[in-house]
PDB file of C-alpha atoms in Angstrom:
ATOM      1  CA  MET A 121      20.986  -8.968   4.107  1.00  0.00           C
ATOM      2  CA  ALA A 122      22.990  -7.406   6.905  1.00  0.00           C
ATOM      3  CA  LEU A 123      20.764  -4.329   6.914  1.00  0.00           C
ATOM      4  CA  GLN A 124      17.632  -6.449   7.052  1.00  0.00           C
ATOM      5  CA  ASP A 125      19.123  -8.081  10.149  1.00  0.00           C
ATOM      6  CA  LYS A 126      20.096  -4.765  11.723  1.00  0.00           C
ATOM      7  CA  TYR A 127      16.553  -3.444  11.394  1.00  0.00           C
ATOM      8  CA  ALA A 128      14.732  -6.787  11.765  1.00  0.00           C
ATOM      9  CA  ALA A 129      13.262  -5.744  15.134  1.00  0.00           C
ATOM     10  CA  LEU A 130      11.951  -2.509  13.628  1.00  0.00           C
ATOM     11  CA  VAL A 131      10.280  -4.295  10.726  1.00  0.00           C
ATOM     12  CA  GLN A 132       8.842  -6.798  13.194  1.00  0.00           C
ATOM     13  CA  SER A 133       7.389  -3.949  15.280  1.00  0.00           C
ATOM     14  CA  ALA A 134       5.853  -2.398  12.173  1.00  0.00           C
ATOM     15  CA  THR A 135       4.320  -5.760  11.279  1.00  0.00           C
ATOM     16  CA  ASN A 136       2.963  -6.226  14.807  1.00  0.00           C
ATOM     17  CA  MET A 137       1.449  -2.728  14.766  1.00  0.00           C
ATOM     18  CA  GLY A 138      -0.363  -3.533  11.558  1.00  0.00           C
ATOM     19  CA  VAL A 139       1.378  -0.886   9.459  1.00  0.00           C
ATOM     20  CA  ALA A 140      -0.557  -0.960   6.169  1.00  0.00           C
ATOM     21  CA  ASN A 141       1.169  -1.648   2.848  1.00  0.00           C
ATOM     22  CA  LEU A 142       4.402  -2.361   4.662  1.00  0.00           C
ATOM     23  CA  ALA A 143       7.181  -2.761   2.128  1.00  0.00           C
ATOM     24  CA  VAL A 144      10.840  -3.445   2.818  1.00  0.00           C
ATOM     25  CA  ALA A 145      13.605  -3.538   0.234  1.00  0.00           C
ATOM     26  CA  GLU A 146      17.335  -3.028   0.206  1.00  0.00           C
ATOM     27  CA  LYS A 147      19.124  -1.011  -2.466  1.00  0.00           C
ATOM     28  CA  ASP A 148      22.625   0.431  -2.676  1.00  0.00           C
ATOM     29  CA  GLY A 149      23.371   0.084   1.009  1.00  0.00           C
ATOM     30  CA  VAL A 150      20.098   1.593   2.164  1.00  0.00           C
ATOM     31  CA  LEU A 151      17.137  -0.269   3.586  1.00  0.00           C
ATOM     32  CA  HIS A 152      13.896   1.285   2.380  1.00  0.00           C
ATOM     33  CA  VAL A 153      10.835   0.783   4.544  1.00  0.00           C
ATOM     34  CA  SER A 154       7.470   2.248   3.635  1.00  0.00           C
ATOM     35  CA  GLY A 155       3.922   1.945   4.854  1.00  0.00           C
ATOM     36  CA  THR A 156       1.159   3.686   6.754  1.00  0.00           C
ATOM     37  CA  ALA A 157       1.070   3.583  10.544  1.00  0.00           C
ATOM     38  CA  LYS A 158      -2.302   3.453  12.266  1.00  0.00           C
ATOM     39  CA  SER A 159      -1.556   6.285  14.686  1.00  0.00           C
ATOM     40  CA  THR A 160       0.877   9.003  15.633  1.00  0.00           C
ATOM     41  CA  ALA A 161       1.830   6.896  18.668  1.00  0.00           C
ATOM     42  CA  ASP A 162       2.837   3.974  16.426  1.00  0.00           C
ATOM     43  CA  TYR A 163       4.795   6.317  14.186  1.00  0.00           C
ATOM     44  CA  ASP A 164       6.645   7.839  17.142  1.00  0.00           C
ATOM     45  CA  ALA A 165       7.397   4.372  18.541  1.00  0.00           C
ATOM     46  CA  LEU A 166       8.913   3.245  15.232  1.00  0.00           C
ATOM     47  CA  TRP A 167      11.117   6.332  15.058  1.00  0.00           C
ATOM     48  CA  ALA A 168      12.210   5.852  18.659  1.00  0.00           C
ATOM     49  CA  GLN A 169      13.174   2.301  17.817  1.00  0.00           C
ATOM     50  CA  TYR A 170      15.142   3.498  14.778  1.00  0.00           C
ATOM     51  CA  ALA A 171      17.077   5.920  16.981  1.00  0.00           C
ATOM     52  CA  GLN A 172      17.807   3.070  19.348  1.00  0.00           C
ATOM     53  CA  LEU A 173      18.973   0.609  16.671  1.00  0.00           C
ATOM     54  CA  ASP A 174      21.122   3.196  14.923  1.00  0.00           C
ATOM     55  CA  PRO A 175      22.454   5.693  17.485  1.00  0.00           C
ATOM     56  CA  ASN A 176      21.826   9.263  16.296  1.00  0.00           C
ATOM     57  CA  MET A 177      20.423   7.743  13.103  1.00  0.00           C
ATOM     58  CA  ALA A 178      23.839   8.600  11.725  1.00  0.00           C
ATOM     59  CA  SER A 179      24.493   5.633   9.443  1.00  0.00           C
ATOM     60  CA  GLY A 180      22.209   6.874   6.710  1.00  0.00           C
ATOM     61  CA  ASP A 181      21.330   3.271   5.941  1.00  0.00           C
ATOM     62  CA  LEU A 182      17.606   3.416   6.603  1.00  0.00           C
ATOM     63  CA  MET A 183      14.967   5.310   4.653  1.00  0.00           C
ATOM     64  CA  MET A 184      11.915   5.042   6.859  1.00  0.00           C
ATOM     65  CA  ASN A 185       9.195   6.489   4.698  1.00  0.00           C
ATOM     66  CA  ILE A 186       6.302   5.713   7.027  1.00  0.00           C
ATOM     67  CA  ASP A 187       3.307   8.016   7.086  1.00  0.00           C
ATOM     68  CA  ILE A 188       0.340   8.103   9.430  1.00  0.00           C
ATOM     69  CA  LYS A 189      -3.150   7.107   8.459  1.00  0.00           C
ATOM     70  CA  ALA A 190      -5.273  10.234   8.157  1.00  0.00           C
ATOM     71  CA  ASN A 191      -8.270  10.642   5.915  1.00  0.00           C
ATOM     72  CA  SER A 192      -9.780  13.864   4.701  1.00  0.00           C
ATOM     73  CA  GLY A 193     -11.537  15.506   7.640  1.00  0.00           C
ATOM     74  CA  ALA A 194      -9.082  14.139  10.215  1.00  0.00           C
ATOM     75  CA  GLN A 195      -8.041  16.369  13.097  1.00  0.00           C
ATOM     76  CA  LEU A 196      -4.365  17.332  13.109  1.00  0.00           C
ATOM     77  CA  LYS A 197      -2.442  18.867  15.951  1.00  0.00           C
ATOM     78  CA  VAL A 198       0.186  21.472  15.180  1.00  0.00           C
ATOM     79  CA  THR A 199       3.482  20.164  16.567  1.00  0.00           C
ATOM     80  CA  THR A 200       5.861  23.027  16.002  1.00  0.00           C
ATOM     81  CA  ASP A 201       8.373  23.704  18.801  1.00  0.00           C
ATOM     82  CA  ALA A 202       6.581  26.828  19.989  1.00  0.00           C
ATOM     83  CA  THR A 203       6.121  28.952  16.906  1.00  0.00           C
ATOM     84  CA  ASN A 204       3.165  29.372  14.584  1.00  0.00           C
ATOM     85  CA  LEU A 205       2.795  27.084  11.595  1.00  0.00           C
ATOM     86  CA  ASN A 206       2.425  28.952   8.334  1.00  0.00           C
ATOM     87  CA  ILE A 207      -0.474  28.096   6.053  1.00  0.00           C
ATOM     88  CA  ARG A 208       0.454  28.865   2.465  1.00  0.00           C
ATOM     89  CA  SER A 209      -1.281  29.348  -0.867  1.00  0.00           C
ATOM     90  CA  THR A 210       0.853  26.714  -2.635  1.00  0.00           C
ATOM     91  CA  PRO A 211       2.685  23.590  -1.354  1.00  0.00           C
ATOM     92  CA  SER A 212       6.050  25.346  -0.984  1.00  0.00           C
ATOM     93  CA  THR A 213       7.607  27.951   1.284  1.00  0.00           C
ATOM     94  CA  GLU A 214       7.483  30.156  -1.791  1.00  0.00           C
ATOM     95  CA  GLY A 215       3.705  30.191  -1.466  1.00  0.00           C
ATOM     96  CA  GLU A 216       2.152  33.272   0.044  1.00  0.00           C
ATOM     97  CA  ILE A 217       1.225  32.970   3.736  1.00  0.00           C
ATOM     98  CA  VAL A 218      -2.567  32.891   3.899  1.00  0.00           C
ATOM     99  CA  GLY A 219      -2.945  31.946   7.540  1.00  0.00           C
ATOM    100  CA  LYS A 220      -1.243  30.742  10.685  1.00  0.00           C
ATOM    101  CA  ALA A 221      -1.939  27.953  13.140  1.00  0.00           C
ATOM    102  CA  ALA A 222      -0.576  28.229  16.651  1.00  0.00           C
ATOM    103  CA  HIS A 223       1.486  25.588  18.435  1.00  0.00           C
ATOM    104  CA  ASP A 224      -0.884  22.841  19.733  1.00  0.00           C
ATOM    105  CA  GLU A 225      -3.804  24.221  17.715  1.00  0.00           C
ATOM    106  CA  VAL A 226      -5.968  21.637  15.941  1.00  0.00           C
ATOM    107  CA  VAL A 227      -6.614  21.933  12.209  1.00  0.00           C
ATOM    108  CA  THR A 228      -8.611  19.801   9.781  1.00  0.00           C
ATOM    109  CA  LEU A 229      -7.028  17.787   6.999  1.00  0.00           C
ATOM    110  CA  ILE A 230      -8.470  18.518   3.565  1.00  0.00           C
ATOM    111  CA  GLU A 231      -6.061  16.541   1.435  1.00  0.00           C
ATOM    112  CA  LYS A 232      -2.636  14.897   1.643  1.00  0.00           C
ATOM    113  CA  THR A 233      -1.079  16.746  -1.263  1.00  0.00           C
ATOM    114  CA  ASP A 234       2.157  14.773  -0.933  1.00  0.00           C
ATOM    115  CA  ASP A 235       4.319  13.344   1.840  1.00  0.00           C
ATOM    116  CA  SER A 236       5.681  16.796   2.729  1.00  0.00           C
ATOM    117  CA  TRP A 237       2.735  19.145   2.251  1.00  0.00           C
ATOM    118  CA  TRP A 238      -0.862  18.743   3.364  1.00  0.00           C
ATOM    119  CA  LYS A 239      -3.815  20.979   2.615  1.00  0.00           C
ATOM    120  CA  VAL A 240      -5.569  21.969   5.839  1.00  0.00           C
ATOM    121  CA  ARG A 241      -8.302  24.208   7.209  1.00  0.00           C
ATOM    122  CA  THR A 242      -7.912  26.122  10.454  1.00  0.00           C
ATOM    123  CA  ALA A 243     -10.664  26.651  13.017  1.00  0.00           C
ATOM    124  CA  GLN A 244     -10.902  30.202  11.643  1.00  0.00           C
ATOM    125  CA  GLY A 245     -11.679  28.799   8.191  1.00  0.00           C
ATOM    126  CA  GLU A 246      -8.321  29.634   6.615  1.00  0.00           C
ATOM    127  CA  GLU A 247      -7.381  27.068   3.996  1.00  0.00           C
ATOM    128  CA  GLY A 248      -3.982  26.342   2.577  1.00  0.00           C
ATOM    129  CA  TYR A 249      -0.903  24.145   2.620  1.00  0.00           C
ATOM    130  CA  ALA A 250       1.152  23.370   5.723  1.00  0.00           C
ATOM    131  CA  TYR A 251       4.300  21.317   6.161  1.00  0.00           C
ATOM    132  CA  ALA A 252       3.155  17.794   7.090  1.00  0.00           C
ATOM    133  CA  GLN A 253       6.007  17.115   9.488  1.00  0.00           C
ATOM    134  CA  TYR A 254       4.559  19.678  11.877  1.00  0.00           C
ATOM    135  CA  LEU A 255       1.108  18.083  11.862  1.00  0.00           C
ATOM    136  CA  SER A 256       0.217  14.994  13.873  1.00  0.00           C
ATOM    137  CA  PRO A 257      -3.028  13.136  13.261  1.00  0.00           C
ATOM    138  CA  LEU A 258      -4.990  12.862  16.526  1.00  0.00           C
TER     139      LEU A 258
ATOM    140  CA  MET B   5     -52.177 -60.356 -20.580  1.00  0.00           C
ATOM    141  CA  LYS B   6     -52.720 -57.045 -22.179  1.00  0.00           C
ATOM    142  CA  ILE B   7     -51.297 -55.219 -19.175  1.00  0.00           C
ATOM    143  CA  THR B   8     -48.241 -57.445 -19.088  1.00  0.00           C
ATOM    144  CA  LYS B   9     -47.591 -56.712 -22.748  1.00  0.00           C
ATOM    145  CA  VAL B  10     -47.856 -53.006 -22.246  1.00  0.00           C
ATOM    146  CA  THR B  11     -45.596 -53.171 -19.203  1.00  0.00           C
ATOM    147  CA  LEU B  12     -43.121 -55.269 -21.077  1.00  0.00           C
ATOM    148  CA  ALA B  13     -43.120 -52.827 -23.949  1.00  0.00           C
ATOM    149  CA  ALA B  14     -42.653 -49.959 -21.582  1.00  0.00           C
ATOM    150  CA  VAL B  15     -39.768 -51.664 -19.807  1.00  0.00           C
ATOM    151  CA  LEU B  16     -38.220 -52.467 -23.159  1.00  0.00           C
ATOM    152  CA  ALA B  17     -38.623 -48.916 -24.343  1.00  0.00           C
ATOM    153  CA  LEU B  18     -37.107 -47.527 -21.182  1.00  0.00           C
ATOM    154  CA  THR B  19     -34.184 -49.917 -21.356  1.00  0.00           C
ATOM    155  CA  VAL B  20     -33.540 -48.869 -24.902  1.00  0.00           C
ATOM    156  CA  ALA B  21     -33.860 -45.245 -23.893  1.00  0.00           C
ATOM    157  CA  PHE B  22     -31.424 -45.630 -21.027  1.00  0.00           C
ATOM    158  CA  THR B  23     -28.903 -47.675 -22.913  1.00  0.00           C
ATOM    159  CA  SER B  24     -29.009 -45.232 -25.779  1.00  0.00           C
ATOM    160  CA  CYS B  25     -28.593 -42.384 -23.303  1.00  0.00           C
ATOM    161  CA  LYS B  26     -25.480 -43.671 -21.582  1.00  0.00           C
ATOM    162  CA  PRO B  27     -23.029 -43.740 -24.465  1.00  0.00           C
ATOM    163  CA  LYS B  28     -24.433 -40.390 -25.526  1.00  0.00           C
ATOM    164  CA  ASP B  29     -23.396 -38.723 -22.237  1.00  0.00           C
ATOM    165  CA  ALA B  30     -19.965 -40.263 -22.562  1.00  0.00           C
ATOM    166  CA  ASP B  31     -19.646 -39.019 -26.112  1.00  0.00           C
ATOM    167  CA  ILE B  32     -20.692 -35.502 -25.149  1.00  0.00           C
ATOM    168  CA  GLU B  33     -18.295 -35.573 -22.231  1.00  0.00           C
ATOM    169  CA  LYS B  34     -15.445 -36.537 -24.523  1.00  0.00           C
ATOM    170  CA  ALA B  35     -16.326 -33.856 -27.046  1.00  0.00           C
ATOM    171  CA  VAL B  36     -16.629 -31.094 -24.455  1.00  0.00           C
ATOM    172  CA  GLN B  37     -13.477 -32.206 -22.653  1.00  0.00           C
ATOM    173  CA  ALA B  38     -11.573 -31.973 -25.936  1.00  0.00           C
ATOM    174  CA  LYS B  39     -12.639 -28.358 -26.385  1.00  0.00           C
ATOM    175  CA  GLU B  40     -11.895 -27.156 -22.868  1.00  0.00           C
ATOM    176  CA  THR B  41      -8.484 -25.993 -21.733  1.00  0.00           C
ATOM    177  CA  THR B  42      -6.363 -28.146 -19.449  1.00  0.00           C
ATOM    178  CA  GLY B  43      -7.248 -27.855 -15.806  1.00  0.00           C
ATOM    179  CA  ILE B  44     -10.961 -28.200 -16.482  1.00  0.00           C
ATOM    180  CA  THR B  45     -12.674 -31.498 -15.816  1.00  0.00           C
ATOM    181  CA  VAL B  46     -15.930 -32.206 -17.641  1.00  0.00           C
ATOM    182  CA  SER B  47     -18.539 -34.698 -16.556  1.00  0.00           C
ATOM    183  CA  VAL B  48     -21.858 -35.175 -18.321  1.00  0.00           C
ATOM    184  CA  LYS B  49     -24.905 -36.831 -16.872  1.00  0.00           C
ATOM    185  CA  ASP B  50     -28.291 -36.849 -18.590  1.00  0.00           C
ATOM    186  CA  GLY B  51     -27.107 -34.111 -20.891  1.00  0.00           C
ATOM    187  CA  VAL B  52     -26.044 -31.822 -18.030  1.00  0.00           C
ATOM    188  CA  ALA B  53     -22.365 -30.933 -18.224  1.00  0.00           C
ATOM    189  CA  THR B  54     -20.575 -30.140 -14.981  1.00  0.00           C
ATOM    190  CA  LEU B  55     -17.325 -28.198 -15.197  1.00  0.00           C
ATOM    191  CA  THR B  56     -14.840 -28.348 -12.334  1.00  0.00           C
ATOM    192  CA  GLY B  57     -11.309 -27.102 -11.855  1.00  0.00           C
ATOM    193  CA  GLU B  58      -9.484 -23.809 -11.651  1.00  0.00           C
ATOM    194  CA  VAL B  59      -9.183 -21.298 -14.464  1.00  0.00           C
ATOM    195  CA  ALA B  60      -7.155 -18.118 -14.734  1.00  0.00           C
ATOM    196  CA  ASP B  61      -9.943 -15.555 -14.533  1.00  0.00           C
ATOM    197  CA  ASN B  62     -13.646 -14.861 -14.943  1.00  0.00           C
ATOM    198  CA  ALA B  63     -13.303 -14.449 -18.709  1.00  0.00           C
ATOM    199  CA  ALA B  64     -11.820 -17.944 -18.972  1.00  0.00           C
ATOM    200  CA  LYS B  65     -14.685 -19.184 -16.816  1.00  0.00           C
ATOM    201  CA  ALA B  66     -17.313 -17.653 -19.114  1.00  0.00           C
ATOM    202  CA  LYS B  67     -15.542 -19.006 -22.177  1.00  0.00           C
ATOM    203  CA  ALA B  68     -15.474 -22.536 -20.726  1.00  0.00           C
ATOM    204  CA  VAL B  69     -19.215 -22.437 -20.034  1.00  0.00           C
ATOM    205  CA  GLU B  70     -19.896 -21.095 -23.510  1.00  0.00           C
ATOM    206  CA  LEU B  71     -17.890 -23.896 -25.121  1.00  0.00           C
ATOM    207  CA  ALA B  72     -19.761 -26.530 -23.131  1.00  0.00           C
ATOM    208  CA  LYS B  73     -23.159 -25.010 -23.974  1.00  0.00           C
ATOM    209  CA  ALA B  74     -22.319 -24.952 -27.668  1.00  0.00           C
ATOM    210  CA  GLU B  75     -21.804 -28.712 -27.770  1.00  0.00           C
ATOM    211  CA  LYS B  76     -24.746 -30.565 -29.311  1.00  0.00           C
ATOM    212  CA  GLY B  77     -26.615 -32.636 -26.741  1.00  0.00           C
ATOM    213  CA  VAL B  78     -25.696 -30.413 -23.763  1.00  0.00           C
ATOM    214  CA  LYS B  79     -28.930 -29.339 -22.132  1.00  0.00           C
ATOM    215  CA  ASP B  80     -27.445 -27.397 -19.287  1.00  0.00           C
ATOM    216  CA  VAL B  81     -24.087 -26.518 -17.766  1.00  0.00           C
ATOM    217  CA  VAL B  82     -23.258 -26.591 -14.049  1.00  0.00           C
ATOM    218  CA  ASN B  83     -20.393 -24.201 -13.517  1.00  0.00           C
ATOM    219  CA  ASN B  84     -18.226 -25.270 -10.584  1.00  0.00           C
ATOM    220  CA  LEU B  85     -15.095 -23.603 -11.942  1.00  0.00           C
ATOM    221  CA  THR B  86     -13.050 -21.520  -9.546  1.00  0.00           C
ATOM    222  CA  VAL B  87     -10.834 -18.506 -10.057  1.00  0.00           C
ATOM    223  CA  PRO B  88      -7.767 -18.044  -7.819  1.00  0.00           C
ATOM    224  CA  ALA B  89      -8.090 -15.298  -5.201  1.00  0.00           C
ATOM    225  CA  PRO B  90      -6.274 -12.133  -6.254  1.00  0.00           C
ATOM    226  CA  VAL B  91      -2.837 -11.825  -4.708  1.00  0.00           C
ATOM    227  CA  ALA B  92      -2.357  -8.483  -2.968  1.00  0.00           C
ATOM    228  CA  VAL B  93       0.780  -6.918  -4.350  1.00  0.00           C
ATOM    229  CA  THR B  94       2.473  -4.320  -2.192  1.00  0.00           C
ATOM    230  CA  PRO B  95       4.489  -1.992  -4.375  1.00  0.00           C
ATOM    231  CA  PRO B  96       8.145  -1.541  -3.416  1.00  0.00           C
ATOM    232  CA  PRO B  97       8.984   1.517  -1.302  1.00  0.00           C
ATOM    233  CA  ALA B  98       8.650   4.624  -3.461  1.00  0.00           C
ATOM    234  CA  SER B  99      11.800   6.084  -1.933  1.00  0.00           C
ATOM    235  CA  MET B 100      13.847   3.525  -3.901  1.00  0.00           C
ATOM    236  CA  THR B 101      13.074   5.236  -7.167  1.00  0.00           C
ATOM    237  CA  THR B 102      12.596   8.832  -6.071  1.00  0.00           C
ATOM    238  CA  PRO B 103      15.218  10.991  -7.748  1.00  0.00           C
ATOM    239  CA  MET B 104      17.039  13.737  -5.912  1.00  0.00           C
ATOM    240  CA  ASP B 105      15.673  16.661  -7.871  1.00  0.00           C
ATOM    241  CA  ALA B 106      14.867  20.314  -7.326  1.00  0.00           C
ATOM    242  CA  GLY B 107      11.474  19.414  -5.924  1.00  0.00           C
ATOM    243  CA  ALA B 108      12.938  17.053  -3.323  1.00  0.00           C
ATOM    244  CA  MET B 109      15.592  19.612  -2.349  1.00  0.00           C
ATOM    245  CA  GLN B 110      12.910  22.251  -2.008  1.00  0.00           C
ATOM    246  CA  LYS B 111      10.901  19.985   0.308  1.00  0.00           C
ATOM    247  CA  VAL B 112      13.940  19.397   2.505  1.00  0.00           C
ATOM    248  CA  SER B 113      14.802  23.093   2.624  1.00  0.00           C
ATOM    249  CA  ASP B 114      11.177  23.994   3.342  1.00  0.00           C
ATOM    250  CA  GLY B 115      10.995  21.557   6.228  1.00  0.00           C
ATOM    251  CA  LEU B 116      14.358  22.392   7.767  1.00  0.00           C
ATOM    252  CA  LYS B 117      13.851  26.154   7.480  1.00  0.00           C
ATOM    253  CA  ASP B 118      12.494  26.454  11.006  1.00  0.00           C
ATOM    254  CA  ILE B 119      15.100  24.289  12.699  1.00  0.00           C
ATOM    255  CA  LYS B 120      17.731  26.619  14.066  1.00  0.00           C
ATOM    256  CA  GLY B 121      21.471  25.990  14.096  1.00  0.00           C
ATOM    257  CA  ILE B 122      21.827  23.732  11.089  1.00  0.00           C
ATOM    258  CA  THR B 123      22.835  24.085   7.483  1.00  0.00           C
ATOM    259  CA  VAL B 124      21.906  21.794   4.638  1.00  0.00           C
ATOM    260  CA  ASP B 125      23.933  21.047   1.542  1.00  0.00           C
ATOM    261  CA  PHE B 126      23.180  18.593  -1.199  1.00  0.00           C
ATOM    262  CA  ALA B 127      25.880  16.198  -2.373  1.00  0.00           C
ATOM    263  CA  GLY B 128      25.010  13.542  -4.904  1.00  0.00           C
ATOM    264  CA  ASP B 129      21.801  11.878  -3.802  1.00  0.00           C
ATOM    265  CA  LYS B 130      22.210  12.911  -0.182  1.00  0.00           C
ATOM    266  CA  ALA B 131      21.305  15.859   1.975  1.00  0.00           C
ATOM    267  CA  VAL B 132      24.302  16.720   4.118  1.00  0.00           C
ATOM    268  CA  ILE B 133      23.215  18.281   7.391  1.00  0.00           C
ATOM    269  CA  SER B 134      25.673  19.998   9.683  1.00  0.00           C
ATOM    270  CA  GLY B 135      25.406  22.000  12.873  1.00  0.00           C
ATOM    271  CA  GLU B 136      24.215  21.339  16.383  1.00  0.00           C
ATOM    272  CA  VAL B 137      20.793  20.053  17.362  1.00  0.00           C
ATOM    273  CA  THR B 138      18.797  18.653  20.234  1.00  0.00           C
ATOM    274  CA  SER B 139      17.864  14.972  19.995  1.00  0.00           C
ATOM    275  CA  ALA B 140      14.211  15.936  19.379  1.00  0.00           C
ATOM    276  CA  ASN B 141      15.211  18.114  16.445  1.00  0.00           C
ATOM    277  CA  ARG B 142      17.545  15.425  15.144  1.00  0.00           C
ATOM    278  CA  MET B 143      14.573  13.112  14.881  1.00  0.00           C
ATOM    279  CA  LYS B 144      12.525  15.821  13.229  1.00  0.00           C
ATOM    280  CA  ILE B 145      15.263  16.326  10.645  1.00  0.00           C
ATOM    281  CA  MET B 146      15.384  12.607   9.868  1.00  0.00           C
ATOM    282  CA  GLN B 147      11.597  12.504   9.567  1.00  0.00           C
ATOM    283  CA  ILE B 148      11.594  15.462   7.210  1.00  0.00           C
ATOM    284  CA  LEU B 149      14.254  13.815   5.046  1.00  0.00           C
ATOM    285  CA  ALA B 150      12.381  10.506   5.019  1.00  0.00           C
ATOM    286  CA  ALA B 151       9.115  12.219   4.059  1.00  0.00           C
ATOM    287  CA  ALA B 152      10.914  13.934   1.183  1.00  0.00           C
ATOM    288  CA  LYS B 153      12.490  10.520   0.362  1.00  0.00           C
ATOM    289  CA  VAL B 154      15.953  12.040   0.466  1.00  0.00           C
ATOM    290  CA  LYS B 155      18.949  10.088   1.792  1.00  0.00           C
ATOM    291  CA  SER B 156      20.927  11.612   4.591  1.00  0.00           C
ATOM    292  CA  ASP B 157      24.478  12.279   5.685  1.00  0.00           C
ATOM    293  CA  VAL B 158      24.374  13.523   9.262  1.00  0.00           C
ATOM    294  CA  SER B 159      27.963  12.663  10.160  1.00  0.00           C
ATOM    295  CA  LYS B 160      28.610  16.377  10.672  1.00  0.00           C
ATOM    296  CA  LEU B 161      25.512  16.923  12.782  1.00  0.00           C
ATOM    297  CA  MET B 162      26.484  17.261  16.412  1.00  0.00           C
ATOM    298  CA  ASP B 163      24.468  16.970  19.605  1.00  0.00           C
ATOM    299  CA  LYS B 164      23.768  20.172  21.431  1.00  0.00           C
ATOM    300  CA  LYS B 165      25.375  20.049  24.846  1.00  0.00           C
TER     301      LYS B 165
END
């Protein structure tokens, strides 16, 4: 229960934000939290709170598997540091590069293939898979 | 006198009809009640059986009505049975049962590929990240690991000065 207490404020925030399908469970010294945040802002706020509750997120005792609500057709902003985001033929870096999206460019979500890879379409009409962590639903 | 006789006969007939009706309803009620599952209350009036109470599901509801209708003497059935509202079940976090396999490792490696200055090793069910990063990249790393549902060991990950 100690972990539930440590992250109680975080879970409370998620509840207040209306994170959908919020689930919390503890297993083998790790607190697992999953659900779907309504917006990128909510998602960022939850991660900021995690960093605050567990400095440097170094304890490895929280698995915050929260995604952001985005339906097919949603607009996604490319949030790479400065570089281009590769669009690939398959959901893996082994997939051939079929297109590129620039930093801050907006692409369209076709399908959430899994939590790590999303299928997108660029403004130029290139379609393929991009790493989800570098895409933020607008 | 004639009218009085007729009236009298009519009153008599009605009385007989009513009195013969009453025990009949009670009998039907008893018979239907005996057939229905517990939790259902049966009341019969003028051959109309009313079912109240809560049953498990819609199938049980239909069955209860069918049983009541089948009873001799039941003219109609008023179905006031309720079914409990479905309880929304949120599945437990998927990360609890996600194995650390080649696919998960690939996802971590794919995501961390573009973050400079770090190395990733896999030990047991954890991704061990070492190197030096900015606080923004540290968060990115943790988000990538969480999305891949991979546990982390970042004790060797230092802050960039």
